[in-house]
Structures are given as C-alpha cells and as structure tokens.
Short mmCIF file of C-alpha atoms and ligand atoms in Angstrom, two decimals:
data_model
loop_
_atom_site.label_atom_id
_atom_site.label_comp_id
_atom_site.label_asym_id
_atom_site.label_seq_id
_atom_site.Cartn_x
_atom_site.Cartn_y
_atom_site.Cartn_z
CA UNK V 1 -29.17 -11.08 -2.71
CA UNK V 2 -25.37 -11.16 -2.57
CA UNK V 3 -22.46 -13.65 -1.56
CA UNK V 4 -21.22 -14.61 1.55
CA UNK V 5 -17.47 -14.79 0.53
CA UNK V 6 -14.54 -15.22 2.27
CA UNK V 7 -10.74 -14.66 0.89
CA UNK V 8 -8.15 -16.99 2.01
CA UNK V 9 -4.10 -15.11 2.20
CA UNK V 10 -6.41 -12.27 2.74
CA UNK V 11 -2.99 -10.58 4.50
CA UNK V 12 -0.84 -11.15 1.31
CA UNK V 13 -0.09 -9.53 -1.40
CA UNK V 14 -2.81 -11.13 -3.74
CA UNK V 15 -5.34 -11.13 -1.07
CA UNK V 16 -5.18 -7.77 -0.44
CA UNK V 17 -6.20 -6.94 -3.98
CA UNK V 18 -8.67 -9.12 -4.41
CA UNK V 19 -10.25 -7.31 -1.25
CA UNK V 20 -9.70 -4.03 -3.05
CA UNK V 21 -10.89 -5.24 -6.50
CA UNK V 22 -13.89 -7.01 -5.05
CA UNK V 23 -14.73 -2.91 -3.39
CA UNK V 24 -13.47 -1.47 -6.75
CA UNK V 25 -15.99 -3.17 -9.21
CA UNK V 26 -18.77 -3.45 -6.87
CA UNK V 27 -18.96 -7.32 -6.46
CA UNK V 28 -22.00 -8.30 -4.77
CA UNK V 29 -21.22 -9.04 -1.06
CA UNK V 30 -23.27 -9.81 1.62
CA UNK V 31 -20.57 -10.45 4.15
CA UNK V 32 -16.69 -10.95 4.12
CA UNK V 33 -14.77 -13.49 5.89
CA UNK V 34 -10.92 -12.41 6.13
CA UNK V 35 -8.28 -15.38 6.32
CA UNK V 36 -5.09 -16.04 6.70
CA UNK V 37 -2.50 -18.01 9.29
CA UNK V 38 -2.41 -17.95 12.74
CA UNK V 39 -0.01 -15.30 12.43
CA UNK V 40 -2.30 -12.60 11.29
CA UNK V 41 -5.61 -13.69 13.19
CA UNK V 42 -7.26 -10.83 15.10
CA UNK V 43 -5.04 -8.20 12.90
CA UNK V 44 -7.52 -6.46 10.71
CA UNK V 45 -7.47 -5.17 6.99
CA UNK V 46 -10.08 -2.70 5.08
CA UNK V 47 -13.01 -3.65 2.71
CA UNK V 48 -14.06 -0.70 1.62
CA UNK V 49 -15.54 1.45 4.41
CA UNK V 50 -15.31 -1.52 6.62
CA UNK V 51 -12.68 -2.83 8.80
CA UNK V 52 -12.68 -6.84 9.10
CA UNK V 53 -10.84 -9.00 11.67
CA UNK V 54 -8.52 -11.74 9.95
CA UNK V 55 -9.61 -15.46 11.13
CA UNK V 56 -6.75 -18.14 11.34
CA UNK V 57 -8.12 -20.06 7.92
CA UNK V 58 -6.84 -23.81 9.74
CA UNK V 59 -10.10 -23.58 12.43
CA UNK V 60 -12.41 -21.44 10.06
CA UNK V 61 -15.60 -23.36 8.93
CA UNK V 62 -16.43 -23.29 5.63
CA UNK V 63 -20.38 -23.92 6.17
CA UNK V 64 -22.74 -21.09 4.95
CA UNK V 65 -19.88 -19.54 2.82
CA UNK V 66 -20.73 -19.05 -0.73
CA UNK V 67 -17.76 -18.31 -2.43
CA UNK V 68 -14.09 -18.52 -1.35
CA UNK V 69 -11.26 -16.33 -3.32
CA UNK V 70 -7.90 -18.03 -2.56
CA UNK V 71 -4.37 -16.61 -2.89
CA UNK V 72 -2.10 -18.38 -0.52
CA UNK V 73 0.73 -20.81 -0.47
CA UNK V 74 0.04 -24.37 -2.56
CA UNK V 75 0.30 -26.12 0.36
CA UNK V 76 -2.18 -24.64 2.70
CA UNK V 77 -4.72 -24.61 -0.25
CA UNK V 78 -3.84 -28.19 -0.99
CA UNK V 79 -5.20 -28.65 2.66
CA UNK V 80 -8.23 -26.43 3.00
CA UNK V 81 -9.73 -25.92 -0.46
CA UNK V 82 -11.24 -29.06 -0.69
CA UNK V 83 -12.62 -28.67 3.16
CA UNK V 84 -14.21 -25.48 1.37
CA UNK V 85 -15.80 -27.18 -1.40
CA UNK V 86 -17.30 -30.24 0.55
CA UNK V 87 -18.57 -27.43 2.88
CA UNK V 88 -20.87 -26.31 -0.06
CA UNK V 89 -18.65 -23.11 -1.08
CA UNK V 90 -17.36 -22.81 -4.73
CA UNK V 91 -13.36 -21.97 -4.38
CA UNK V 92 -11.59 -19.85 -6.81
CA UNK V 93 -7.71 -20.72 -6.06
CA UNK V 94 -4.66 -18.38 -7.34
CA UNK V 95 -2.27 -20.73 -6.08
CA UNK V 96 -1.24 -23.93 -8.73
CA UNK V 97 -2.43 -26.74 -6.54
CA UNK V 98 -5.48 -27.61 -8.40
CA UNK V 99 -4.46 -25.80 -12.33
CA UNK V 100 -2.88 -29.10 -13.88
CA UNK V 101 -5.77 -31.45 -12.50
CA UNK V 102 -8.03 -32.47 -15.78
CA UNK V 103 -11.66 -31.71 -13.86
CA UNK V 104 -10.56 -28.92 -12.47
CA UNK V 105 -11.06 -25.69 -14.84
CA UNK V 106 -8.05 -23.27 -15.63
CA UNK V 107 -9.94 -19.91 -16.23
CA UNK V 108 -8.67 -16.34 -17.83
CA UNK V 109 -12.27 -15.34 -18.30
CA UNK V 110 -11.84 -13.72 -22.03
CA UNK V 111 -9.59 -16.63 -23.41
CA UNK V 112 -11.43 -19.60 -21.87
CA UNK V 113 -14.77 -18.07 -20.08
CA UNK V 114 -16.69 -21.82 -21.23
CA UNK V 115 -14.30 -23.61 -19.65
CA UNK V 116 -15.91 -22.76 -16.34
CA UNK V 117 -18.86 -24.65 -16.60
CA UNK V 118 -16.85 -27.46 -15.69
CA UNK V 119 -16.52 -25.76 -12.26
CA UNK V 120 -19.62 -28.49 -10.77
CA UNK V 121 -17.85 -31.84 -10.38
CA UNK V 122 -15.21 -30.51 -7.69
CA UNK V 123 -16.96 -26.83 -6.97
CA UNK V 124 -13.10 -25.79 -7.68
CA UNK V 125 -11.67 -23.00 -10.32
CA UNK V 126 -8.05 -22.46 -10.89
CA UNK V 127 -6.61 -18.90 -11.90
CA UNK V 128 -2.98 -19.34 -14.22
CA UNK V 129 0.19 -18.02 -12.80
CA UNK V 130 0.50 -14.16 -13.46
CA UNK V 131 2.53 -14.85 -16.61
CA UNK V 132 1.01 -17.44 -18.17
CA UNK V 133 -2.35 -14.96 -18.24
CA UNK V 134 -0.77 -12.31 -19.39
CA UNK V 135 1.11 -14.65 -22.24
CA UNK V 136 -2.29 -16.01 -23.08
CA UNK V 137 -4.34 -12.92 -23.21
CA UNK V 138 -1.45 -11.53 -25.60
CA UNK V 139 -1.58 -14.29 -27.70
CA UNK V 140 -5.06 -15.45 -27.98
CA UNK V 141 -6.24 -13.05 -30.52
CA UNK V 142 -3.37 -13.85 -33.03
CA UNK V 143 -4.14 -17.64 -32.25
CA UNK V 144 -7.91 -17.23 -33.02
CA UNK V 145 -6.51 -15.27 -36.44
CA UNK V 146 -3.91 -17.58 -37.66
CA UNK V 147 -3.55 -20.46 -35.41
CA UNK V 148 -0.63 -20.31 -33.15
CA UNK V 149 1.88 -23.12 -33.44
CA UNK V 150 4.98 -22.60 -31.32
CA UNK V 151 6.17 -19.85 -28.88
CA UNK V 152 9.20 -19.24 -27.82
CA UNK V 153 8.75 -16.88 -24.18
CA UNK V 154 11.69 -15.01 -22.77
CA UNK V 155 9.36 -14.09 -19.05
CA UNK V 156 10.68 -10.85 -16.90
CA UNK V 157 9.18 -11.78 -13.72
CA UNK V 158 8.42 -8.83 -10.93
CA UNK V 159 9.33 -9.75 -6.98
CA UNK V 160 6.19 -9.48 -6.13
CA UNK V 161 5.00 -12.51 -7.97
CA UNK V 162 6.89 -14.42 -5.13
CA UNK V 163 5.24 -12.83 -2.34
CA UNK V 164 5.44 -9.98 0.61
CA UNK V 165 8.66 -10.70 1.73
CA UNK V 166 10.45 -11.04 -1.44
CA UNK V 167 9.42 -7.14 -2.31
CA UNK V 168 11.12 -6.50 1.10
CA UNK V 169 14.39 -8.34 0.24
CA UNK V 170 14.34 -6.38 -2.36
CA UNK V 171 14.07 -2.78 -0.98
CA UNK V 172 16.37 -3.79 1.57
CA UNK V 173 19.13 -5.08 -0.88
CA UNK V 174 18.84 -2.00 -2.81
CA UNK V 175 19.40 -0.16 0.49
CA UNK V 176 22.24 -2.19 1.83
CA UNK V 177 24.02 -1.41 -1.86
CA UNK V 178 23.31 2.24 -1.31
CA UNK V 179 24.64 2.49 2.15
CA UNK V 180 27.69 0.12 1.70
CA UNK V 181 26.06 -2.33 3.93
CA UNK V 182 26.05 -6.25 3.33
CA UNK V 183 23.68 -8.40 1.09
CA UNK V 184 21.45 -10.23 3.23
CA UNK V 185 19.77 -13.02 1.09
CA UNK V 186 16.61 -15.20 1.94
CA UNK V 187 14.21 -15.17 -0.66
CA UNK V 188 16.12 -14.99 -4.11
CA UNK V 189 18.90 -17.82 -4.68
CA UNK V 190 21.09 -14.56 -5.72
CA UNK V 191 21.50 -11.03 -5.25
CA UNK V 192 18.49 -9.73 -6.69
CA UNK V 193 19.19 -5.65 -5.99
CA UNK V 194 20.42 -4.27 -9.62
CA UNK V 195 20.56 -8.05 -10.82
CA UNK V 196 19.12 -10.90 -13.12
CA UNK V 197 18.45 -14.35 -11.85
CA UNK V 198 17.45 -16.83 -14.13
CA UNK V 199 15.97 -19.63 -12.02
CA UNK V 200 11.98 -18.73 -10.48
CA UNK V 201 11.01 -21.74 -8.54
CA UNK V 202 12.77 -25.08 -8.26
CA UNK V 203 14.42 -27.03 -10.75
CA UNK V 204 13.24 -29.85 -12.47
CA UNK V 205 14.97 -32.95 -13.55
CA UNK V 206 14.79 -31.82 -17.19
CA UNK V 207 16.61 -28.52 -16.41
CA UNK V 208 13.45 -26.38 -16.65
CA UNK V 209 12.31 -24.68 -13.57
CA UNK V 210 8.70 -25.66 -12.42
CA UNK V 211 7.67 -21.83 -13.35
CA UNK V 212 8.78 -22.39 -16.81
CA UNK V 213 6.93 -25.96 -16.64
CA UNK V 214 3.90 -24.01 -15.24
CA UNK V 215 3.88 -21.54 -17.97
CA UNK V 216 4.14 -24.04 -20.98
CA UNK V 217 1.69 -26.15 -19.32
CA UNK V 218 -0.69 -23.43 -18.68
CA UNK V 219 -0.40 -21.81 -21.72
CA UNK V 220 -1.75 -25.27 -23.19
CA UNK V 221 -4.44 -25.62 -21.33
CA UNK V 222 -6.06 -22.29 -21.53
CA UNK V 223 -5.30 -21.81 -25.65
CA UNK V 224 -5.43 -25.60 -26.45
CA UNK V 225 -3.02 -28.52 -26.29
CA UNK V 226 -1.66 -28.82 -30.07
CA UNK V 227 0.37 -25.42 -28.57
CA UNK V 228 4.26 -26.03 -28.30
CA UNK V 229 5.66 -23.26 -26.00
CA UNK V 230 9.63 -22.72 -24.36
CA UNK V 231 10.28 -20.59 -21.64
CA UNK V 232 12.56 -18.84 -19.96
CA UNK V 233 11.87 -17.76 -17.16
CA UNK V 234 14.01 -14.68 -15.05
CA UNK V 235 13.39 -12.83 -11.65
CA UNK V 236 14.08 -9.11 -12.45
CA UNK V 237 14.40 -6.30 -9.83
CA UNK V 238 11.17 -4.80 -10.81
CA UNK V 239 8.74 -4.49 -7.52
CA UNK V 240 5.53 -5.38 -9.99
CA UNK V 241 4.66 -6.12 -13.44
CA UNK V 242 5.56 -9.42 -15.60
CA UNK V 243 6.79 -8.46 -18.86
CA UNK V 244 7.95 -10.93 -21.08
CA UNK V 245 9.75 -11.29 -25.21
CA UNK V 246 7.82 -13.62 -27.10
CA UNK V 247 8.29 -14.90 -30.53
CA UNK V 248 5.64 -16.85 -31.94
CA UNK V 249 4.54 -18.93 -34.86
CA UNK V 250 1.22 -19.66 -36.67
CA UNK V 251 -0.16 -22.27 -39.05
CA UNK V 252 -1.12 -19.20 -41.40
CA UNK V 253 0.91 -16.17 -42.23
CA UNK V 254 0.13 -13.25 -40.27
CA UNK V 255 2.16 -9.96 -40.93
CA UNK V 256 2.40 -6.90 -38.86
CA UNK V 257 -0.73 -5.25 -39.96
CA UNK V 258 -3.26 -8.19 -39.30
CA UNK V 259 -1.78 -8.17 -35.69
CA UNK V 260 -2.44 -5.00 -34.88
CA UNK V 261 -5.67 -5.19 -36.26
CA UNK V 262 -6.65 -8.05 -34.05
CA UNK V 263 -5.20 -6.97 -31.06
CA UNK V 264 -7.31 -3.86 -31.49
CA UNK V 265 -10.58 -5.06 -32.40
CA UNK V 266 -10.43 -7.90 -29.63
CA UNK V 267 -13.21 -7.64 -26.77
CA UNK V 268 -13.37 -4.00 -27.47
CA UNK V 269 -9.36 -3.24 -26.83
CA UNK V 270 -10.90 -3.98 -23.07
CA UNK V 271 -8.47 -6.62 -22.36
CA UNK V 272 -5.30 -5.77 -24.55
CA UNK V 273 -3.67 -2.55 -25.05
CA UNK V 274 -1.40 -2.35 -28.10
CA UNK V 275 1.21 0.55 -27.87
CA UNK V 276 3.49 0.35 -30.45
CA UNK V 277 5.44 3.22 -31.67
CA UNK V 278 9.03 3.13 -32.95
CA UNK V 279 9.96 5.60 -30.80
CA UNK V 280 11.62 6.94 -27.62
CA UNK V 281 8.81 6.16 -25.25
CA UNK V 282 7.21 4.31 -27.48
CA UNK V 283 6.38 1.15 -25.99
CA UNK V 284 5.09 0.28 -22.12
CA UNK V 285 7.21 -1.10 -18.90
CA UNK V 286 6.15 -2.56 -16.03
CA UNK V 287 6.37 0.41 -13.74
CA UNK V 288 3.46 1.84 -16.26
CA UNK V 289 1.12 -1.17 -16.08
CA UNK V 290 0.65 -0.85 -12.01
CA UNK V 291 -2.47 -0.52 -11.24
CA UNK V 292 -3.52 -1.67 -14.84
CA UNK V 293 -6.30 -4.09 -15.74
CA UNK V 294 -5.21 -4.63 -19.16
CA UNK V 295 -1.86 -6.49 -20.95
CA UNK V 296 0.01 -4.36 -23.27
CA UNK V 297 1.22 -5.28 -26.37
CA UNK V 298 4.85 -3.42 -27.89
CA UNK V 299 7.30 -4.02 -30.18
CA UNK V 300 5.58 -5.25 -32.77
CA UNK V 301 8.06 -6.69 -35.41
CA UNK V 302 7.99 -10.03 -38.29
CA UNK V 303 10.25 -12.46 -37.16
CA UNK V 304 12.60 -12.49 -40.56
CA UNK V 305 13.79 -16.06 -39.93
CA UNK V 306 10.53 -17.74 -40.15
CA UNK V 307 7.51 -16.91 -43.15
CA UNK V 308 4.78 -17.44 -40.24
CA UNK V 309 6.58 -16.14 -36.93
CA UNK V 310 6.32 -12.76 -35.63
CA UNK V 311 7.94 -11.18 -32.70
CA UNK V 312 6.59 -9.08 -29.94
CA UNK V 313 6.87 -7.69 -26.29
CA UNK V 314 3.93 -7.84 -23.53
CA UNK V 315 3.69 -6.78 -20.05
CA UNK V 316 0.83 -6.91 -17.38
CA UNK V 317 0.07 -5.52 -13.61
CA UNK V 318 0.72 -9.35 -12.05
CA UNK V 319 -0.89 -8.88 -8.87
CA UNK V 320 -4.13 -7.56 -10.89
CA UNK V 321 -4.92 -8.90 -13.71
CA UNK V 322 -2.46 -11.35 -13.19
CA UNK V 323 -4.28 -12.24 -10.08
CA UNK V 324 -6.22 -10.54 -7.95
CA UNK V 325 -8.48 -9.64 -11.49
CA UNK V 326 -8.65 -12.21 -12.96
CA UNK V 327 -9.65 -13.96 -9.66
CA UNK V 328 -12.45 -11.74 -9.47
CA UNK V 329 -13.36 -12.10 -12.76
CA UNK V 330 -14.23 -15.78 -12.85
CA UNK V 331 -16.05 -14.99 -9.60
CA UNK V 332 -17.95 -12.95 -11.81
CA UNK V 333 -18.77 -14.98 -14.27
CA UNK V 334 -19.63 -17.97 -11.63
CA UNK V 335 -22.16 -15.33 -10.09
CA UNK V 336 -23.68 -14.41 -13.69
CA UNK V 337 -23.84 -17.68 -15.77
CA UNK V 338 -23.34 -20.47 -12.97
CA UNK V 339 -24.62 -19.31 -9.14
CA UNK V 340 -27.44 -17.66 -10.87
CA UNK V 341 -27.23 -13.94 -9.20
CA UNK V 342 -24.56 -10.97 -9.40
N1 NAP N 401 1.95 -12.33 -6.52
C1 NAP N 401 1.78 -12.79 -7.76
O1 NAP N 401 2.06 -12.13 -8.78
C2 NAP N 401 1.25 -14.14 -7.95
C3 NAP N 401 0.99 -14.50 -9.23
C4 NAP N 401 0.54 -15.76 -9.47
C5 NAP N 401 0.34 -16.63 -8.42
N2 NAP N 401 0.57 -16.26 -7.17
C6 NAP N 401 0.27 -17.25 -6.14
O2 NAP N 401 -0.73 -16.73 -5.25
C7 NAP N 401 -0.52 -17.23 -3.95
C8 NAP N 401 -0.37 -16.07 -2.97
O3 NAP N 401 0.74 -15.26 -3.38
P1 NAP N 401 1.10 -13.89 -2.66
O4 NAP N 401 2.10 -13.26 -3.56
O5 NAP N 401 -0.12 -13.12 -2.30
O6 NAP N 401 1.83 -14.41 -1.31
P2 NAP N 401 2.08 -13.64 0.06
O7 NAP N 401 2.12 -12.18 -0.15
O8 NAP N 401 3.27 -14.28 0.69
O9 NAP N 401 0.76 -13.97 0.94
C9 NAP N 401 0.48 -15.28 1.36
C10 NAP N 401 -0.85 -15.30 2.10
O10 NAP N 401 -1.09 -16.66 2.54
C11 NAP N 401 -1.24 -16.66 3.96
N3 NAP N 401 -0.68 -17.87 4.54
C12 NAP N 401 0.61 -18.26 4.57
N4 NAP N 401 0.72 -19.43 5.25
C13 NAP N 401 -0.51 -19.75 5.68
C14 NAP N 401 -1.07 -20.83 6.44
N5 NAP N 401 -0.30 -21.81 6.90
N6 NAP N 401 -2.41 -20.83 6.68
C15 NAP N 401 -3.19 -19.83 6.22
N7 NAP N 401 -2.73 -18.79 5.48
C16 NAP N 401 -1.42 -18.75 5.22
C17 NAP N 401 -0.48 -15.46 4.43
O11 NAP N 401 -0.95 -15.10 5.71
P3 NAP N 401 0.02 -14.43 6.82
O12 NAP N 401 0.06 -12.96 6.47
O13 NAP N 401 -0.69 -14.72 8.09
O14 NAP N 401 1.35 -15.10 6.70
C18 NAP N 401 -0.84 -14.44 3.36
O15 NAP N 401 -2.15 -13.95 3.60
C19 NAP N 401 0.72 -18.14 -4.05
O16 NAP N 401 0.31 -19.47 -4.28
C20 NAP N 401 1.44 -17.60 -5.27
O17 NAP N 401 2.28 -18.55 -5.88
C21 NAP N 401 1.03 -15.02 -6.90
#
C-alpha cells in the first residue's frame, strides 16, 4: 500500500521538484494532492504521466492525507502545517518556520537520519535551508574524522533559492542591460544582473542577516551545538546552485590527504563528490551541479595560518538536494523506519 500525499507550493519552484523527484525515484504514491494559493487553483501541473489540478491549500482538508511535502512561504506554513498535523498527516516543511523549534526535528537524512524519530510529538519534520545542507553534508565527514571546531562560510547563493520570480528579475535585468533598457528592481535590494549583493534576507539587530543566522544556527543543530560557525552570506547572478568558501577548523589535525580520504569513502561517495584537480577545469560550478543529487567538494587546500584548519570550496543543486531531495528523502526514511511501509 502507498501514501496519500499531498505537496503544498506545489506551483513553485521547490514544489515542482519535489513532484518530479517523488516520479523520479519511484516514491510510493497512492494519490497526489496538488496545492498552492488561490492564485494557481484549477491550473494544473504533471506527476509523471498524470496531470493533477492545483487546490487553493487555505480550504484544502487535511483528513485522510498521509503525508504532506511543504515548500512554500514561512508564513502560510506557519498557518496550515499544524492544521495538517492535527489532521493526522505527518508534514515535511522546506520552509524555516518550524527548523529552530527544539521538538521539532531538523533532518539531512545522511548527517542526522536518527534525529527523525523525534518526528511523533508534533508529526512535523523540518528540511535546512539549501546552504546550510549542502555546508553540512560537506563538512560532516571531516567532523566525524577530526571533530570540527569553527567554520568560517563565505555562501554564493543562486536566485532561485529566493523563489520564481526572483529567477525572472533576473533574466529580465540581464535583458534590459543587453538592450540598453532600464533596471527594473523588485526582488533583490540591488541590481542583481552581472552583480554581487551581500545582504539575503533581512537584517538583524546584530548586523547579520537572518540567512546568515539561519545557516550558523542550522549548521548547529544538524552537526551538534559545541559548532562555532560565521557566515557570509551573498546573492550571486547564478540562476541555480549554492556554492560556498569555507575554512574550517578541527579539534585534531587533519591534512589534505585524510580529507580526501573521508570525503571519498563516506556513504559510498553517494552523497559527496570530491573533484579536486589543480587544474584548468579542475574543480565544479554551479551551472555543473544542476540537476545533481550530490555536493561537490573542490579546492582542497591546508589553511597555513592555523595547525588544525583546512580550506575548501563546495557547491550543490539547491532546489534538489538542497530541497526538493532532501525533502523526499526524509519522506523516505519516515516511510521505511517510522510509517512502517515504502
Ligand atoms: N529555492 C530554494 O533553493 C530554497 C531553498 C531553501 C528553502 N527554500 C524555501 O522553500 C519555500 C518555497 O520556496 P520556492 O523557492 O519554491 O518559492 P516559490 O517558487 O516562490 O513558490 C512558492 C510556492 O508557495 C505557494 N504560495 C505562495 N503563497 C501562498 C499562499 N498564501 N497559500 C498557499 N500557497 C502559497 C506558491 O503558489 P502560487 O504559485 O499560487 O503563488 C508556490 O507554489 C520557501 O519557504 C523558501 O524559503 C527554498
């Protein structure tokens, strides 16, 4: 027997992958429930062979539905997620309105897969913000090696990660540059066309922005709270992929070698891709992760101001594995170890 599963933001850009991966890896459904606003209802998106009408996700009852995959804005699943749960469903939620609360489980399935068995007490699973999985995933197998201390995270941030219409300010301000035309601006706080902008999200009264809070917070959570992490967060006018610098220290020294070696041998190399040649070409970009399931490791290098620090590059499809996958991933492992089928 399979799931009855709907996917909330099932119009976005996160929703629509989740549709696709749930097709792609052969997810056990029974029956699909598209959602999104009132906007979209009666518009209709593909599962697979099958075409399925988007419901408006404010007058959509929950009862009957087994699981529900979430990607949409932190307000709407502030409001509806916990309808879902006391409906009987267990959510899976992309967006952060549920990631920093203490029974609630954050979840990147091959850092912290036990961490889900604390799923019961609110029936709700978080999934981290793209970057902070893709940080985490990269890290985890030096931490588990030589205990990581402090990280310092320079994060390249793709305009998807903030949503359809920032990809179209995007194309369009690269257009209007082209053509000689005027910058029209309403997603990005600056020109984002052949630009940098660091500020993602709002600021904060201690100067960071709330991504950067999000991604030091996260990073705790899923690899464990002694973990002292600074970021730096930056928009870049890449359409997907996170990337980010990191330099990192650990209670133990580690050296170049050892790295590789556990990056390699981790999970099978399933999860993290290490391309590291000191080469032209040599190393991976964003544009070469689309599509990707796993984070890819480059630039390999000791960090020759500290006897335990090492520096590195990492980059990751964010709308896969740094959503949509991921995602699907805990649903998963729910189905397997916790919902007893799939
Ligand atoms: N993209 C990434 O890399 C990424 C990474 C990490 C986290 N996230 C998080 O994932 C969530 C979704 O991101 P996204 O990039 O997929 O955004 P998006 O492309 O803008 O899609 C948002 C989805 O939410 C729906 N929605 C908006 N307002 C709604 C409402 N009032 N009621 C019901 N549905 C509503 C939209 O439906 P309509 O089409 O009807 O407007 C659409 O389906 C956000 O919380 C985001 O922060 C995204």
């Amino acid at each position: 027997m399979g799931f009855r599963i709907a996917v909330a933001g099932a119009t976005g850009n996160v929703g629509r992958e989740i549709v696709q991966v749930l097709d792609e890896r052969r997810f056990p459904v029974d029956d699909l429930v598209a959602l999104a606003s009132e906007r979209s209802a009666g518009t209709m998106i593909s599962f697979g062979e099958h075409d399925i009408r988007v419901q408006d996700l404010a007058g959509f009852d929950f009862a009957g539905i087994d699981l529900v995959l979430s990607a949409t804005a932190t307000e709407v699943a502030t409001e509806h997620m916990p309808r879902a749960a006391k409906a009987g469903a267990v959510v899976v939620d992309h967006s952060d309105a549920f990631r920093m609360e203490p029974d609630v489980p954050l979840v990147v399935p091959e850092v912290n897969g036990a961490a889900l068995a604390r799923f019961a007490k609110r029936r709700i699973v978080a999934s981290p913000s793209a970057m902070a999985t893709i940080c985490a995933l990269a890290l985890k197998p030096l931490h588990d090696l030589a205990g990581l201390r402090r990280a310092v995270v320079t994060a390249m941030e793709s305009v998807s990660g903030a949503g359809k219409p920032a990809m179209d300010e995007l194309f369009a301000q690269t257009r209007a540059v082209y053509v000689n035309q005027p910058i029209e601006r309403e997603e990005f706080p600056k020109q984002i066309a052949f630009n940098l902008i660091p500020h993602v999200d709002a600021f904060m009264q201690d100067g960071f922005t709330r991504e950067e809070w999000r991604l030091q917070a996260e990073a705790r959570k899923l690899l464990g709270p002694d973990i002292r992490m600074v970021a730096t967060c930056v928009r870049a006018p890449v359409f997907v992929g996170h990337a980010a610098s990191v330099v990192a220290e650990f209670e133990r020294e580690i050296d170049e070698q050892a790295a590789r070696r556990a990056w390699r041998g981790w999970l099978g190399g399933e999860a993290v891709g290490l391309v590291d040649h000191r080469v032209d070409e040599g190393y991976v970009t964003p544009v070469e992760v689309v599509g990707e399931d796993k984070v890819y490791v480059s630039r390999v290098r000791r960090d020759p101001t500290s006897a335990t620090g090492l520096a590195f590059w990492c980059v990751g499809d964010n709308l896969r594995k740094g959503a949509a996958l991921n995602v699907v991933q805990i649903a998963e492992l729910l189905a397997q170890e916790h919902l007893g089928r799939g």
